[in-house]
Amino acid sequence: MAPLSFSSRNLKTLFYKPRVIPFEFLGQHSSALFSTHIVGDTPILGISPRNRHQLECLIEALSSISSKPWYAHGIAEAILRTTNLSVPLKIYEIGGGSGTCAKGILDYIKLNAPTRVYDNISYISVEISSSLAAKQIQTVGEVDSHSSKFRVECRDAADRSGWGDVNEQPCWVIMLEVLDNLPHDLIYSENQISPWTEVWVESKEGEKLSELYRPIQDSLIKSCMEIIDMPDATTGGSRVSSAMKSIWAKVFPKPRWCWLPTGCLKLLEVLHGALPKMSLIASDFSYLPDVKIPGERAPLVSTKKDGSSSDYNSYLDAKGDADIFFPTDFLLLEQMDHYCSGWMKQQKDDTSLKRGKKRRTLSLDTAAFMEEFGLPTKTRTKDGYNPLLDDFKNTKFYLSVPTHNIK
């Protein structure tokens, strides 16, 4: 038995320098992380064009995109606009897949940044898969001059010990399609006023998997609930709950499920602890269509058999190979970022002082990001269709940079 832990504002205020775009969403997915090892751990995203015409346009666009990594170039442009170029540029990428993004960023910086910036850059890929680590070295090494600036550290980015001593130097951290694969914890409540409980999965030989409910004890779950400002887990309800609400819950009980991004919280805690002056850029799914599993921030869990996909109504049925994706709540991501930087805790501990935030943050739809930092004209097809602007409506970018406004 194991606990269930699956895995626009004005842009000038954040980016203040003069302008490319990317394409990585058709690329790799890092392996999902599961503490239970009960369901599958190899997520695969398939893209199904709505009709033949769209498919033809997509093929045309992909033929152009494959020779020009506009997605990585857009990220590089965003970094260059924000970075203090008088300091050597250091970039960490978590879950770098095949190394396409790393190569694209280094290519762009070599061609568009001052020579001294490229000469002094260091790009570190933090990759848990040894096979992908080898592939990244091969991909980046296609350009000889990149090799001395790039290295792979084969380790778990969420393990604090792997980062060594605190590094106070400015740096960038990139996470592309990482958050949707990170572990989540499920909590449950019988009705609108019952206390939240941890969900555990029990596995008995010859029987179906079943859920067990226990009082909230896990520290990451507690922290997530604190950030979201959910009702107290011990008392089971808000102090302002009225008698009418209690009666309504008894007459019309409504069970509640909530999926908490505890894996993301743990990773952010580690990153802020090890790299307190990091700037962060992350991209992922902001919502997922046709999710059948109940609960806030519930995942899409599906399997493919004989060429056709089917979605599960319950994660408990997803034995063996299954694809799993969690949507990213970008507002919650921002709150967790502030929490892990120490700002939210500081505010609660001393409400008499109004301190400035330690981070400046911004969430953008992918199309808006690409319009701002990329060159979408390079991927526009003859009929005007542009995959970089018209597809991936359910994805966003999150950008976060440190600020000295903390007095």
Coordinates of C-alpha atoms in Angstrom, one line a residue:
M1 CA 0.0 0.0 0.0
A2 CA 1.4 3.4 -0.9
P3 CA 0.2 7.0 -0.8
L4 CA -1.2 8.2 -4.1
S5 CA 1.2 10.7 -5.6
F6 CA 1.0 10.7 -9.4
S7 CA 2.9 12.0 -11.2
S8 CA -1.6 40.4 -20.5
R9 CA 0.0 42.5 -18.4
N10 CA 2.3 45.1 -20.1
L11 CA 5.3 43.2 -21.3
K12 CA 7.6 46.2 -20.9
T13 CA 7.5 45.7 -17.1
L14 CA 9.2 42.4 -17.4
F15 CA 11.1 42.5 -20.7
Y16 CA 12.7 45.7 -21.6
K17 CA 15.0 45.1 -24.5
P18 CA 14.6 45.1 -28.3
R19 CA 13.0 40.8 -30.4
V20 CA 11.9 34.8 -32.2
I21 CA 9.9 31.6 -31.8
P22 CA 9.9 28.1 -31.1
F23 CA 8.6 24.7 -31.6
E24 CA 9.0 21.9 -29.2
F25 CA 5.5 20.7 -28.5
L26 CA 5.7 18.0 -31.1
G27 CA 8.9 16.8 -29.5
Q28 CA 9.7 14.6 -26.5
H29 CA 8.0 14.1 -23.2
S30 CA 10.1 13.3 -20.2
S31 CA 9.0 10.2 -18.3
A32 CA 6.3 10.6 -15.7
L33 CA 7.2 10.2 -12.1
F34 CA 5.1 8.0 -9.9
S35 CA 5.7 7.2 -6.3
T36 CA 3.3 4.2 -6.5
H37 CA 4.6 2.5 -9.7
I38 CA 1.1 1.3 -10.2
V39 CA 0.2 3.0 -13.4
G40 CA 2.2 3.5 -16.6
D41 CA 5.0 5.9 -16.7
T42 CA 5.6 6.7 -20.4
P43 CA 3.4 9.6 -21.5
I44 CA 3.0 10.1 -25.2
L45 CA 1.1 13.0 -26.8
G46 CA -0.5 12.4 -30.2
I47 CA -1.7 15.2 -32.3
S48 CA -4.8 14.6 -34.3
P49 CA -5.5 17.2 -37.0
R50 CA -9.2 18.0 -37.4
N51 CA -9.3 17.4 -41.1
R52 CA -7.1 16.5 -44.2
H53 CA -6.6 20.2 -45.1
Q54 CA -5.3 21.0 -41.7
L55 CA -3.0 17.9 -41.9
E56 CA -1.6 19.1 -45.2
C57 CA -0.9 22.6 -43.8
L58 CA 0.7 21.0 -40.7
I59 CA 3.0 18.9 -42.9
E60 CA 4.0 22.0 -44.8
A61 CA 4.7 23.9 -41.6
L62 CA 6.6 21.1 -40.1
S63 CA 8.9 20.8 -43.1
S64 CA 9.8 24.5 -42.5
I65 CA 10.0 24.2 -38.7
S66 CA 12.2 21.1 -38.7
S67 CA 15.0 23.1 -40.3
K68 CA 14.6 26.1 -38.2
P69 CA 14.0 25.7 -34.4
W70 CA 11.8 28.7 -34.0
Y71 CA 10.6 27.5 -30.6
A72 CA 14.0 27.5 -29.0
H73 CA 14.9 30.7 -30.7
G74 CA 12.0 32.5 -29.1
I75 CA 13.1 31.3 -25.7
A76 CA 16.6 32.5 -26.4
E77 CA 15.3 35.9 -27.4
A78 CA 13.2 36.2 -24.2
I79 CA 16.4 35.3 -22.2
L80 CA 18.6 37.8 -24.0
R81 CA 16.1 40.7 -23.5
T82 CA 16.0 40.1 -19.7
T83 CA 19.5 39.1 -18.9
N84 CA 22.3 41.4 -17.6
L85 CA 24.8 40.6 -20.3
S86 CA 27.7 42.0 -18.3
V87 CA 27.4 38.8 -16.2
P88 CA 28.3 35.4 -17.8
L89 CA 25.1 33.7 -18.9
K90 CA 24.3 30.4 -17.2
I91 CA 21.4 28.3 -18.2
Y92 CA 20.0 25.1 -16.7
E93 CA 17.4 23.1 -18.6
I94 CA 15.4 20.4 -16.7
G95 CA 14.3 17.5 -18.8
G96 CA 16.0 18.4 -22.0
G97 CA 14.7 15.5 -24.1
S98 CA 16.8 15.0 -27.2
G99 CA 18.7 18.3 -26.8
T100 CA 16.9 20.1 -29.6
C101 CA 16.0 23.1 -27.5
A102 CA 19.5 23.4 -26.0
K103 CA 21.1 23.3 -29.5
G104 CA 18.5 25.9 -30.8
I105 CA 19.2 28.3 -27.9
L106 CA 23.0 28.0 -28.3
D107 CA 22.6 28.5 -32.1
Y108 CA 20.6 31.6 -31.6
I109 CA 22.9 33.1 -29.0
K110 CA 25.9 32.4 -31.2
L111 CA 24.4 34.2 -34.1
N112 CA 22.6 37.1 -32.3
A113 CA 24.3 37.9 -29.0
P114 CA 27.6 39.7 -28.6
T115 CA 30.6 37.3 -29.1
R116 CA 31.6 37.6 -25.5
V117 CA 28.2 36.4 -24.4
Y118 CA 28.4 33.2 -26.4
D119 CA 32.1 32.7 -25.5
N120 CA 31.3 32.8 -21.8
I121 CA 28.0 30.9 -21.7
S122 CA 27.5 27.7 -19.8
Y123 CA 24.5 25.5 -20.5
I124 CA 23.7 22.6 -18.1
S125 CA 21.1 20.0 -18.8
V126 CA 19.8 18.3 -15.7
E127 CA 18.5 15.0 -17.1
I128 CA 17.4 11.9 -15.1
S129 CA 17.6 9.6 -18.2
S130 CA 21.0 8.3 -19.1
S131 CA 19.9 7.5 -22.7
L132 CA 18.5 11.0 -23.2
A133 CA 21.6 12.5 -21.7
A134 CA 23.7 10.7 -24.3
K135 CA 21.4 11.9 -27.1
Q136 CA 21.6 15.5 -25.9
I137 CA 25.4 15.5 -26.0
Q138 CA 25.2 14.1 -29.6
T139 CA 22.6 16.7 -30.7
V140 CA 24.3 19.7 -29.2
G141 CA 27.7 18.4 -30.4
E142 CA 26.6 18.8 -34.1
V143 CA 28.0 22.3 -33.7
D144 CA 31.6 21.9 -32.6
S145 CA 31.8 25.2 -30.7
H146 CA 28.8 24.3 -28.6
S147 CA 30.4 21.2 -27.0
S148 CA 32.7 23.2 -24.6
K149 CA 29.8 25.2 -23.4
F150 CA 27.3 22.3 -22.8
R151 CA 27.3 19.5 -20.3
V152 CA 24.7 17.1 -18.9
E153 CA 24.3 16.2 -15.2
C154 CA 22.4 12.9 -15.1
R155 CA 20.4 13.3 -11.9
D156 CA 17.0 14.1 -10.4
A157 CA 16.5 17.9 -10.4
A158 CA 14.1 17.5 -7.4
D159 CA 16.9 16.1 -5.2
R160 CA 18.4 19.0 -3.3
S161 CA 21.7 17.2 -2.7
G162 CA 22.5 17.1 -6.4
W163 CA 22.7 20.9 -6.6
G164 CA 25.5 21.2 -4.0
D165 CA 26.0 24.5 -2.1
V166 CA 23.8 27.5 -2.6
N167 CA 24.7 29.4 -5.8
E168 CA 24.0 33.1 -5.5
Q169 CA 24.9 33.9 -9.1
P170 CA 22.1 34.9 -11.6
C171 CA 21.1 32.1 -13.9
W172 CA 18.2 30.8 -16.0
V173 CA 16.1 27.6 -15.5
I174 CA 14.1 26.3 -18.4
M175 CA 11.3 23.7 -18.0
L176 CA 9.5 22.7 -21.2
E177 CA 6.7 20.1 -20.8
V178 CA 8.0 19.1 -17.4
L179 CA 5.2 20.2 -15.1
D180 CA 2.5 18.0 -16.7
N181 CA 4.5 14.9 -15.9
L182 CA 5.4 15.7 -12.3
P183 CA 3.8 13.8 -9.3
H184 CA 0.5 15.0 -8.0
D185 CA -1.3 14.0 -4.8
L186 CA -5.0 13.4 -4.6
I187 CA -7.1 14.6 -1.6
Y188 CA -10.8 13.7 -1.0
S189 CA -13.7 15.0 1.0
E190 CA -17.1 13.3 1.4
N191 CA -19.1 16.5 1.0
Q192 CA -18.8 20.3 1.0
I193 CA -18.0 20.5 4.7
S194 CA -16.2 17.3 5.5
P195 CA -12.5 17.4 6.2
W196 CA -10.1 16.8 3.4
T197 CA -8.2 13.4 3.5
E198 CA -5.2 12.0 1.8
V199 CA -6.0 9.3 -0.8
W200 CA -3.9 6.1 -0.6
V201 CA -4.1 3.2 -3.0
E202 CA -4.4 -0.3 -1.7
S203 CA -3.3 -3.2 -3.9
K204 CA -4.4 -6.7 -2.9
E205 CA -3.5 -9.8 -4.9
G206 CA -6.4 -10.9 -7.1
E207 CA -8.5 -7.8 -6.3
K208 CA -9.0 -4.4 -7.9
L209 CA -7.1 -1.4 -6.7
S210 CA -9.0 0.5 -4.1
E211 CA -8.7 3.9 -2.3
L212 CA -8.1 4.4 1.4
Y213 CA -8.6 7.8 3.1
R214 CA -6.4 9.0 5.9
P215 CA -6.0 12.3 7.8
I216 CA -3.8 14.9 6.1
Q217 CA -0.2 14.3 7.3
D218 CA 2.0 14.8 4.3
S219 CA 4.0 18.1 4.5
L220 CA 3.8 18.9 0.8
I221 CA 0.1 18.4 0.8
K222 CA -0.2 20.7 3.8
S223 CA 1.9 23.3 2.1
C224 CA -0.2 23.2 -1.1
M225 CA -3.4 23.6 0.9
E226 CA -1.9 26.5 2.7
I227 CA -0.9 28.2 -0.6
I228 CA -4.3 27.6 -2.1
D229 CA -5.9 28.8 1.2
M230 CA -8.1 25.7 1.5
P231 CA -10.2 25.2 4.6
D232 CA -8.3 23.8 7.6
A233 CA -7.6 20.1 7.1
T234 CA -8.0 19.2 10.8
T235 CA -11.3 20.9 11.5
G236 CA -12.6 20.1 8.1
G237 CA -14.2 23.5 7.3
S238 CA -13.8 27.2 7.1
R239 CA -14.7 29.2 10.3
V240 CA -17.1 31.2 8.2
S241 CA -19.1 28.2 7.2
S242 CA -22.7 28.8 8.0
A243 CA -25.3 26.5 9.5
M244 CA -27.2 26.8 6.2
K245 CA -24.2 25.5 4.3
S246 CA -24.0 22.6 6.7
I247 CA -27.6 21.7 6.2
W248 CA -27.2 21.9 2.4
A249 CA -24.2 19.6 2.5
K250 CA -26.3 17.0 4.4
V251 CA -29.3 17.2 2.1
F252 CA -27.3 17.4 -1.1
P253 CA -23.9 16.0 -0.4
K254 CA -21.3 16.5 -3.1
P255 CA -18.0 14.6 -2.9
R256 CA -14.9 16.6 -3.7
W257 CA -11.6 15.6 -5.3
C258 CA -8.6 17.8 -5.7
W259 CA -5.3 17.0 -7.4
L260 CA -2.4 18.9 -5.8
P261 CA 0.8 19.6 -7.8
T262 CA 3.1 18.5 -4.9
G263 CA 5.9 17.4 -7.3
C264 CA 6.0 20.9 -8.8
L265 CA 6.1 22.4 -5.3
K266 CA 9.0 20.2 -4.3
L267 CA 10.9 21.1 -7.4
L268 CA 10.4 24.8 -6.9
E269 CA 11.5 24.5 -3.2
V270 CA 14.7 22.8 -4.4
L271 CA 15.3 25.4 -7.1
H272 CA 14.7 28.4 -4.9
G273 CA 16.9 26.9 -2.2
A274 CA 19.8 26.1 -4.5
L275 CA 19.5 29.0 -7.0
P276 CA 17.9 32.0 -5.1
K277 CA 18.7 34.4 -8.0
M278 CA 17.4 32.2 -10.8
S279 CA 15.1 33.4 -13.6
L280 CA 12.5 30.8 -14.7
I281 CA 10.8 30.0 -17.9
A282 CA 8.3 27.2 -18.1
S283 CA 5.8 26.0 -20.7
D284 CA 3.0 23.5 -20.4
F285 CA -0.6 22.6 -20.8
S286 CA -3.0 25.1 -19.2
Y287 CA -6.0 22.8 -19.6
L288 CA -6.8 19.4 -21.1
P289 CA -9.9 18.6 -23.1
D290 CA -12.4 15.8 -22.4
V291 CA -10.9 14.8 -19.0
K292 CA -13.2 12.0 -17.6
I293 CA -11.5 11.7 -14.2
P294 CA -13.2 13.8 -11.5
G295 CA -11.5 16.5 -9.5
E296 CA -9.9 19.9 -9.8
R297 CA -6.7 19.7 -11.9
A298 CA -7.6 16.1 -12.7
P299 CA -5.3 14.4 -15.3
L300 CA -6.1 13.0 -18.7
V301 CA -5.3 9.2 -18.6
S302 CA -5.5 7.2 -21.7
T303 CA -4.2 4.2 -23.5
K304 CA -3.7 3.3 -27.1
K305 CA -4.6 -0.1 -28.6
D306 CA -4.6 -1.2 -32.2
G307 CA -4.0 2.4 -33.2
S308 CA -7.0 3.9 -31.4
S309 CA -6.9 5.8 -28.1
S310 CA -9.4 5.5 -25.2
D311 CA -9.6 7.6 -22.1
Y312 CA -10.1 6.1 -18.6
N313 CA -12.9 7.2 -16.3
S314 CA -10.7 6.3 -13.3
Y315 CA -6.9 6.2 -12.8
L316 CA -7.4 3.0 -10.9
D317 CA -8.2 1.2 -14.1
A318 CA -5.0 2.3 -15.8
K319 CA -2.8 -0.7 -15.2
G320 CA 0.2 -1.3 -17.4
D321 CA 1.0 1.2 -20.1
A322 CA -0.9 4.5 -19.9
D323 CA -0.4 8.0 -21.0
I324 CA -1.0 10.6 -18.3
F325 CA -1.0 14.4 -18.4
F326 CA -1.8 16.9 -15.8
P327 CA -3.0 20.5 -16.6
T328 CA -0.9 23.3 -15.1
D329 CA -2.8 25.8 -13.0
F330 CA -0.7 28.8 -13.9
L331 CA -2.2 31.0 -11.1
L332 CA -1.3 28.3 -8.6
L333 CA 2.2 28.0 -10.2
E334 CA 2.7 31.7 -9.6
Q335 CA 1.5 31.4 -6.0
M336 CA 3.9 28.4 -5.4
D337 CA 6.7 30.4 -7.0
H338 CA 6.2 33.3 -4.6
Y339 CA 5.7 30.9 -1.7
C340 CA 9.0 29.1 -2.4
S341 CA 10.9 32.4 -2.8
G342 CA 9.9 33.1 0.8
W343 CA 7.8 36.1 0.1
M344 CA 4.3 34.6 0.9
K345 CA 5.6 33.1 4.2
Q346 CA 7.2 36.5 5.1
Q347 CA 3.9 38.2 4.5
K348 CA 2.0 35.9 6.8
D349 CA 4.6 36.0 9.5
D350 CA 4.7 39.8 9.7
T351 CA 1.5 41.3 8.5
S352 CA 2.4 44.7 9.9
L353 CA 5.0 45.1 7.2
K354 CA 4.2 45.4 3.5
R355 CA 7.2 44.1 1.7
G356 CA 7.6 44.0 -2.1
K357 CA 7.5 40.7 -3.9
K358 CA 10.8 38.9 -4.5
R359 CA 9.7 37.9 -8.0
R360 CA 8.2 39.6 -11.1
T361 CA 6.0 37.0 -12.8
L362 CA 4.0 36.8 -16.0
S363 CA 1.9 34.1 -17.7
L364 CA 1.3 34.3 -21.4
D365 CA -0.7 32.2 -23.9
T366 CA 1.8 30.5 -26.2
A367 CA 0.5 32.5 -29.2
A368 CA 1.1 35.8 -27.3
F369 CA 4.6 34.6 -26.3
M370 CA 5.4 33.7 -29.9
E371 CA 4.1 37.0 -31.2
E372 CA 6.3 38.9 -28.7
F373 CA 9.5 37.0 -28.9
G374 CA 9.4 35.0 -32.1
L375 CA 9.2 35.3 -35.8
P376 CA 5.8 33.6 -36.6
T377 CA 6.1 34.9 -40.2
K378 CA 8.6 32.1 -40.7
T379 CA 6.1 29.4 -40.0
R380 CA 3.0 30.8 -41.8
T381 CA 1.7 28.6 -44.6
K382 CA 0.5 29.7 -48.0
D383 CA -3.2 29.8 -46.9
G384 CA -2.4 31.8 -43.7
Y385 CA -2.5 28.9 -41.3
N386 CA 0.3 29.2 -38.7
P387 CA 0.8 26.3 -36.2
L388 CA 2.8 28.5 -33.9
L389 CA -0.2 30.8 -33.4
D390 CA -3.2 28.7 -34.3
D391 CA -2.4 25.4 -32.6
F392 CA -1.6 24.7 -28.9
K393 CA -4.4 26.9 -27.6
N394 CA -4.2 25.0 -24.4
T395 CA -0.6 25.8 -23.6
K396 CA 1.0 28.8 -21.8
F397 CA 4.4 30.2 -20.8
Y398 CA 5.3 31.2 -17.3
L399 CA 8.2 33.7 -16.8
S400 CA 9.6 34.6 -13.4
V401 CA 12.6 36.9 -12.6
P402 CA 14.0 38.0 -9.3
T403 CA 13.6 41.6 -8.1
H404 CA 15.4 43.6 -5.5
N405 CA 12.2 45.4 -4.4
I406 CA 11.9 43.6 -1.1
K407 CA 11.9 46.5 1.4

